[in-house]
Amino acid sequence: MTEPLMPQINLPFDEQIIREYLLDNPDFFNRYPELLLAMRLPHTERGAISLVERRQELLRQRVSLLEEEITSLLSMAARNEKIYLFNTELSFKLLNCADLISLKEVLADNLKQQFNFSHVRLISVLDVGADMKAIWEQRLRKGHYFGRLTQQEAKRLFGAEVGSVALVKLAEDIPVIFAIASQDATHFHPDMDNMLLEQLRRLLVHMLAKL
């Protein structure tokens, strides 16, 4: 059964022309303020309201959204500042390391303490066989990988199952994986920013060439 067609209403004016006129003349209601109070708009909770009331309501909603956005931006700025200060301090500690063992210890201890990571490792691809080379070639095609691993991959990299990981290829000519794991399955995800890890990657490349 077909639905009945809505009756066609022949308006004595073109609504689009009125819309464009009001957009081109935003001071129209300033010249005719009585129209603001005379016009009524349907409201789900308050019945009919005036155009002024509707405008005030929209402005309040917009202010509320802007306040939420500002709060979110301030929170993000504070977090980024905290990460920047941590990364700067960690960089100086790494630069003072005299050997590879102390470098690994400083890197792991600081990242685990700051972010509650479960594992932080520097893994040589040459020392661990074909399955690690597969991770190097497949997971790290773009140079880094954020997200979940299979159980086999997790056990090969960390010796245990983990929630989510960040894997970074140090360089094409340095077959070492900078690997971090969190027990939180949502901590590392494909859309996250890699600014901190990229800075650490560059510093580690510099340090490994010296040690």
mmCIF file of C-alpha atoms in Angstrom:
data_model
loop_
_atom_site.group_PDB
_atom_site.id
_atom_site.type_symbol
_atom_site.label_atom_id
_atom_site.label_comp_id
_atom_site.label_asym_id
_atom_site.label_seq_id
_atom_site.Cartn_x
_atom_site.Cartn_y
_atom_site.Cartn_z
ATOM 1 C CA MET A 1 0.000 0.000 0.000
ATOM 2 C CA THR A 2 1.457 3.310 -1.030
ATOM 3 C CA GLU A 3 1.627 6.201 1.402
ATOM 4 C CA PRO A 4 -0.668 9.168 0.681
ATOM 5 C CA LEU A 5 1.090 12.059 -0.908
ATOM 6 C CA MET A 6 1.514 15.213 1.139
ATOM 7 C CA PRO A 7 -0.753 17.960 -0.135
ATOM 8 C CA GLN A 8 1.051 20.566 -2.167
ATOM 9 C CA ILE A 9 0.826 24.026 -0.642
ATOM 10 C CA ASN A 10 1.084 26.902 -3.062
ATOM 11 C CA LEU A 11 2.828 29.619 -1.110
ATOM 12 C CA PRO A 12 2.343 33.222 -2.266
ATOM 13 C CA PHE A 13 6.115 33.799 -1.914
ATOM 14 C CA ASP A 14 9.420 32.070 -2.456
ATOM 15 C CA GLU A 15 10.852 31.005 0.946
ATOM 16 C CA GLN A 16 14.357 30.831 -0.481
ATOM 17 C CA ILE A 17 14.208 34.508 -1.445
ATOM 18 C CA ILE A 18 13.151 35.425 2.104
ATOM 19 C CA ARG A 19 15.961 33.301 3.565
ATOM 20 C CA GLU A 20 18.576 34.945 1.366
ATOM 21 C CA TYR A 21 17.207 38.415 2.124
ATOM 22 C CA LEU A 22 17.457 37.832 5.894
ATOM 23 C CA LEU A 23 20.985 36.478 5.538
ATOM 24 C CA ASP A 24 21.975 39.533 3.513
ATOM 25 C CA ASN A 25 20.271 41.898 5.965
ATOM 26 C CA PRO A 26 21.072 40.750 9.508
ATOM 27 C CA ASP A 27 19.827 44.065 10.913
ATOM 28 C CA PHE A 28 16.286 43.445 9.611
ATOM 29 C CA PHE A 29 14.889 42.549 13.047
ATOM 30 C CA ASN A 30 16.614 45.569 14.568
ATOM 31 C CA ARG A 31 14.417 47.697 12.349
ATOM 32 C CA TYR A 32 11.333 45.659 13.183
ATOM 33 C CA PRO A 33 11.865 44.408 16.773
ATOM 34 C CA GLU A 34 8.145 43.703 17.259
ATOM 35 C CA LEU A 35 8.508 40.740 14.911
ATOM 36 C CA LEU A 36 10.908 39.014 17.283
ATOM 37 C CA LEU A 37 8.256 38.801 19.983
ATOM 38 C CA ALA A 38 5.377 38.100 17.608
ATOM 39 C CA MET A 39 7.028 35.088 15.927
ATOM 40 C CA ARG A 40 6.549 31.799 17.769
ATOM 41 C CA LEU A 41 8.636 28.639 17.361
ATOM 42 C CA PRO A 42 7.649 25.112 18.475
ATOM 43 C CA HIS A 43 9.602 23.763 21.474
ATOM 44 C CA THR A 44 9.549 20.160 22.674
ATOM 45 C CA GLU A 45 9.475 21.089 26.382
ATOM 46 C CA ARG A 46 8.061 24.607 26.607
ATOM 47 C CA GLY A 47 5.485 24.633 23.844
ATOM 48 C CA ALA A 48 5.840 27.726 21.670
ATOM 49 C CA ILE A 49 8.602 30.235 22.346
ATOM 50 C CA SER A 50 9.562 33.541 20.786
ATOM 51 C CA LEU A 51 12.408 33.957 18.350
ATOM 52 C CA VAL A 52 14.335 35.891 21.007
ATOM 53 C CA GLU A 53 13.999 33.018 23.481
ATOM 54 C CA ARG A 54 15.085 30.546 20.833
ATOM 55 C CA ARG A 55 18.126 32.645 19.982
ATOM 56 C CA GLN A 56 19.061 32.912 23.661
ATOM 57 C CA GLU A 57 18.727 29.157 24.024
ATOM 58 C CA LEU A 58 20.978 28.524 21.018
ATOM 59 C CA LEU A 59 23.547 30.978 22.350
ATOM 60 C CA ARG A 60 23.559 29.227 25.746
ATOM 61 C CA GLN A 61 24.079 25.886 24.037
ATOM 62 C CA ARG A 62 26.906 27.311 21.960
ATOM 63 C CA VAL A 63 28.583 28.819 25.033
ATOM 64 C CA SER A 64 28.304 25.461 26.803
ATOM 65 C CA LEU A 65 29.936 23.666 23.866
ATOM 66 C CA LEU A 66 32.723 26.256 23.701
ATOM 67 C CA GLU A 67 33.365 25.860 27.434
ATOM 68 C CA GLU A 68 33.654 22.083 26.976
ATOM 69 C CA GLU A 69 36.055 22.553 24.055
ATOM 70 C CA ILE A 70 38.199 25.000 26.061
ATOM 71 C CA THR A 71 38.323 22.578 29.009
ATOM 72 C CA SER A 72 39.363 19.765 26.680
ATOM 73 C CA LEU A 73 42.061 21.902 25.052
ATOM 74 C CA LEU A 74 43.437 22.999 28.426
ATOM 75 C CA SER A 75 43.536 19.390 29.591
ATOM 76 C CA MET A 76 45.337 18.339 26.414
ATOM 77 C CA ALA A 77 47.797 21.225 26.725
ATOM 78 C CA ALA A 78 48.583 20.262 30.323
ATOM 79 C CA ARG A 79 49.121 16.649 29.282
ATOM 80 C CA ASN A 80 51.395 17.641 26.383
ATOM 81 C CA GLU A 81 53.402 19.913 28.671
ATOM 82 C CA LYS A 82 53.839 17.055 31.141
ATOM 83 C CA ILE A 83 55.011 14.725 28.356
ATOM 84 C CA TYR A 84 57.397 17.368 27.009
ATOM 85 C CA LEU A 85 58.991 17.930 30.420
ATOM 86 C CA PHE A 86 59.301 14.188 31.014
ATOM 87 C CA ASN A 87 60.830 13.617 27.590
ATOM 88 C CA THR A 88 63.355 16.409 28.106
ATOM 89 C CA GLU A 89 64.456 14.993 31.465
ATOM 90 C CA LEU A 90 64.655 11.457 30.075
ATOM 91 C CA SER A 91 66.738 12.643 27.124
ATOM 92 C CA PHE A 92 69.381 14.103 29.441
ATOM 93 C CA LYS A 93 69.467 10.862 31.445
ATOM 94 C CA LEU A 94 69.945 8.801 28.287
ATOM 95 C CA LEU A 95 72.707 11.076 27.033
ATOM 96 C CA ASN A 96 74.609 10.421 30.273
ATOM 97 C CA CYS A 97 74.526 6.629 29.838
ATOM 98 C CA ALA A 98 77.984 5.132 29.347
ATOM 99 C CA ASP A 99 76.972 1.753 27.937
ATOM 100 C CA LEU A 100 74.086 -0.154 26.373
ATOM 101 C CA ILE A 101 73.076 -1.879 29.609
ATOM 102 C CA SER A 102 72.605 1.397 31.506
ATOM 103 C CA LEU A 103 70.792 2.869 28.495
ATOM 104 C CA LYS A 104 68.247 0.046 28.527
ATOM 105 C CA GLU A 105 67.783 0.303 32.291
ATOM 106 C CA VAL A 106 67.236 4.072 32.292
ATOM 107 C CA LEU A 107 64.847 3.869 29.340
ATOM 108 C CA ALA A 108 62.752 1.055 30.832
ATOM 109 C CA ASP A 109 62.691 2.317 34.426
ATOM 110 C CA ASN A 110 61.604 5.850 33.515
ATOM 111 C CA LEU A 111 58.913 4.867 31.003
ATOM 112 C CA LYS A 112 57.446 2.220 33.307
ATOM 113 C CA GLN A 113 57.363 4.599 36.269
ATOM 114 C CA GLN A 114 55.871 7.506 34.344
ATOM 115 C CA PHE A 115 53.247 5.667 32.278
ATOM 116 C CA ASN A 116 52.814 2.375 34.141
ATOM 117 C CA PHE A 117 53.933 0.321 31.132
ATOM 118 C CA SER A 118 54.416 -3.385 31.732
ATOM 119 C CA HIS A 119 57.344 -3.873 29.316
ATOM 120 C CA VAL A 120 59.943 -1.646 27.641
ATOM 121 C CA ARG A 121 62.512 -3.360 25.451
ATOM 122 C CA LEU A 122 65.101 -2.823 22.724
ATOM 123 C CA ILE A 123 65.010 -6.007 20.640
ATOM 124 C CA SER A 124 67.587 -6.922 18.025
ATOM 125 C CA VAL A 125 65.901 -8.514 15.019
ATOM 126 C CA LEU A 126 69.088 -10.343 14.006
ATOM 127 C CA ASP A 127 69.300 -12.307 17.260
ATOM 128 C CA VAL A 128 65.836 -13.854 17.446
ATOM 129 C CA GLY A 129 65.040 -15.621 14.197
ATOM 130 C CA ALA A 130 62.628 -15.546 11.279
ATOM 131 C CA ASP A 131 59.427 -14.817 13.232
ATOM 132 C CA MET A 132 60.904 -11.560 14.566
ATOM 133 C CA LYS A 133 61.976 -10.614 11.056
ATOM 134 C CA ALA A 134 58.348 -11.120 9.990
ATOM 135 C CA ILE A 135 57.217 -8.624 12.648
ATOM 136 C CA TRP A 136 59.906 -6.215 11.398
ATOM 137 C CA GLU A 137 58.761 -6.518 7.796
ATOM 138 C CA GLN A 138 54.977 -6.738 8.287
ATOM 139 C CA ARG A 139 54.021 -4.855 11.451
ATOM 140 C CA LEU A 140 56.638 -2.148 10.908
ATOM 141 C CA ARG A 141 56.144 -1.422 7.220
ATOM 142 C CA LYS A 142 55.369 2.232 8.117
ATOM 143 C CA GLY A 143 58.157 2.444 10.683
ATOM 144 C CA HIS A 144 55.873 2.116 13.708
ATOM 145 C CA TYR A 145 52.846 0.158 14.898
ATOM 146 C CA PHE A 146 50.301 0.994 17.612
ATOM 147 C CA GLY A 147 47.606 -1.469 18.678
ATOM 148 C CA ARG A 148 47.042 -5.129 19.514
ATOM 149 C CA LEU A 149 49.226 -8.155 18.782
ATOM 150 C CA THR A 150 48.501 -11.831 18.384
ATOM 151 C CA GLN A 151 49.337 -14.004 21.382
ATOM 152 C CA GLN A 152 52.262 -15.512 19.481
ATOM 153 C CA GLU A 153 53.676 -12.087 18.593
ATOM 154 C CA ALA A 154 53.259 -10.797 22.146
ATOM 155 C CA LYS A 155 55.023 -13.790 23.658
ATOM 156 C CA ARG A 156 57.820 -13.529 21.109
ATOM 157 C CA LEU A 157 58.408 -9.846 21.832
ATOM 158 C CA PHE A 158 57.691 -9.671 25.558
ATOM 159 C CA GLY A 159 57.499 -13.239 26.799
ATOM 160 C CA ALA A 160 53.901 -12.706 27.938
ATOM 161 C CA GLU A 161 50.464 -11.653 26.725
ATOM 162 C CA VAL A 162 49.876 -7.903 26.788
ATOM 163 C CA GLY A 163 46.997 -5.509 26.205
ATOM 164 C CA SER A 164 48.348 -3.123 23.549
ATOM 165 C CA VAL A 165 51.765 -2.171 22.209
ATOM 166 C CA ALA A 166 53.847 0.504 20.553
ATOM 167 C CA LEU A 167 56.530 -0.817 18.208
ATOM 168 C CA VAL A 168 59.053 1.486 16.567
ATOM 169 C CA LYS A 169 61.699 0.574 14.000
ATOM 170 C CA LEU A 170 64.853 2.464 14.964
ATOM 171 C CA ALA A 171 66.212 2.648 11.410
ATOM 172 C CA GLU A 172 66.466 0.536 8.275
ATOM 173 C CA ASP A 173 70.182 0.007 8.860
ATOM 174 C CA ILE A 174 69.737 -0.565 12.624
ATOM 175 C CA PRO A 175 67.633 -3.757 12.971
ATOM 176 C CA VAL A 176 66.379 -2.972 16.465
ATOM 177 C CA ILE A 177 62.746 -2.702 17.602
ATOM 178 C CA PHE A 178 61.886 -0.215 20.343
ATOM 179 C CA ALA A 179 58.977 -2.087 21.952
ATOM 180 C CA ILE A 180 56.599 -0.888 24.675
ATOM 181 C CA ALA A 181 53.648 -2.810 26.114
ATOM 182 C CA SER A 182 50.717 -1.848 28.302
ATOM 183 C CA GLN A 183 48.244 -4.156 30.010
ATOM 184 C CA ASP A 184 45.535 -1.674 28.979
ATOM 185 C CA ALA A 185 44.133 -2.914 25.671
ATOM 186 C CA THR A 186 43.100 0.626 24.685
ATOM 187 C CA HIS A 187 46.251 2.532 25.660
ATOM 188 C CA PHE A 188 47.944 2.196 22.273
ATOM 189 C CA HIS A 189 45.768 2.546 19.190
ATOM 190 C CA PRO A 190 46.394 3.285 15.473
ATOM 191 C CA ASP A 191 45.156 6.902 15.646
ATOM 192 C CA MET A 192 47.376 8.054 18.503
ATOM 193 C CA ASP A 193 50.145 10.634 18.133
ATOM 194 C CA ASN A 194 53.719 9.315 17.981
ATOM 195 C CA MET A 195 55.540 12.551 18.866
ATOM 196 C CA LEU A 196 57.123 11.251 22.090
ATOM 197 C CA LEU A 197 58.230 7.935 20.580
ATOM 198 C CA GLU A 198 59.609 9.603 17.457
ATOM 199 C CA GLN A 199 61.784 11.900 19.569
ATOM 200 C CA LEU A 200 63.015 8.944 21.616
ATOM 201 C CA ARG A 201 63.653 6.941 18.451
ATOM 202 C CA ARG A 202 65.927 9.642 17.038
ATOM 203 C CA LEU A 203 67.798 9.917 20.327
ATOM 204 C CA LEU A 204 68.240 6.127 20.578
ATOM 205 C CA VAL A 205 69.637 5.984 17.045
ATOM 206 C CA HIS A 206 72.128 8.661 18.022
ATOM 207 C CA MET A 207 73.101 6.860 21.239
ATOM 208 C CA LEU A 208 73.439 3.382 19.724
ATOM 209 C CA ALA A 209 75.869 4.757 17.146
ATOM 210 C CA LYS A 210 78.076 6.006 19.985
ATOM 211 C CA LEU A 211 77.930 3.074 22.439
#
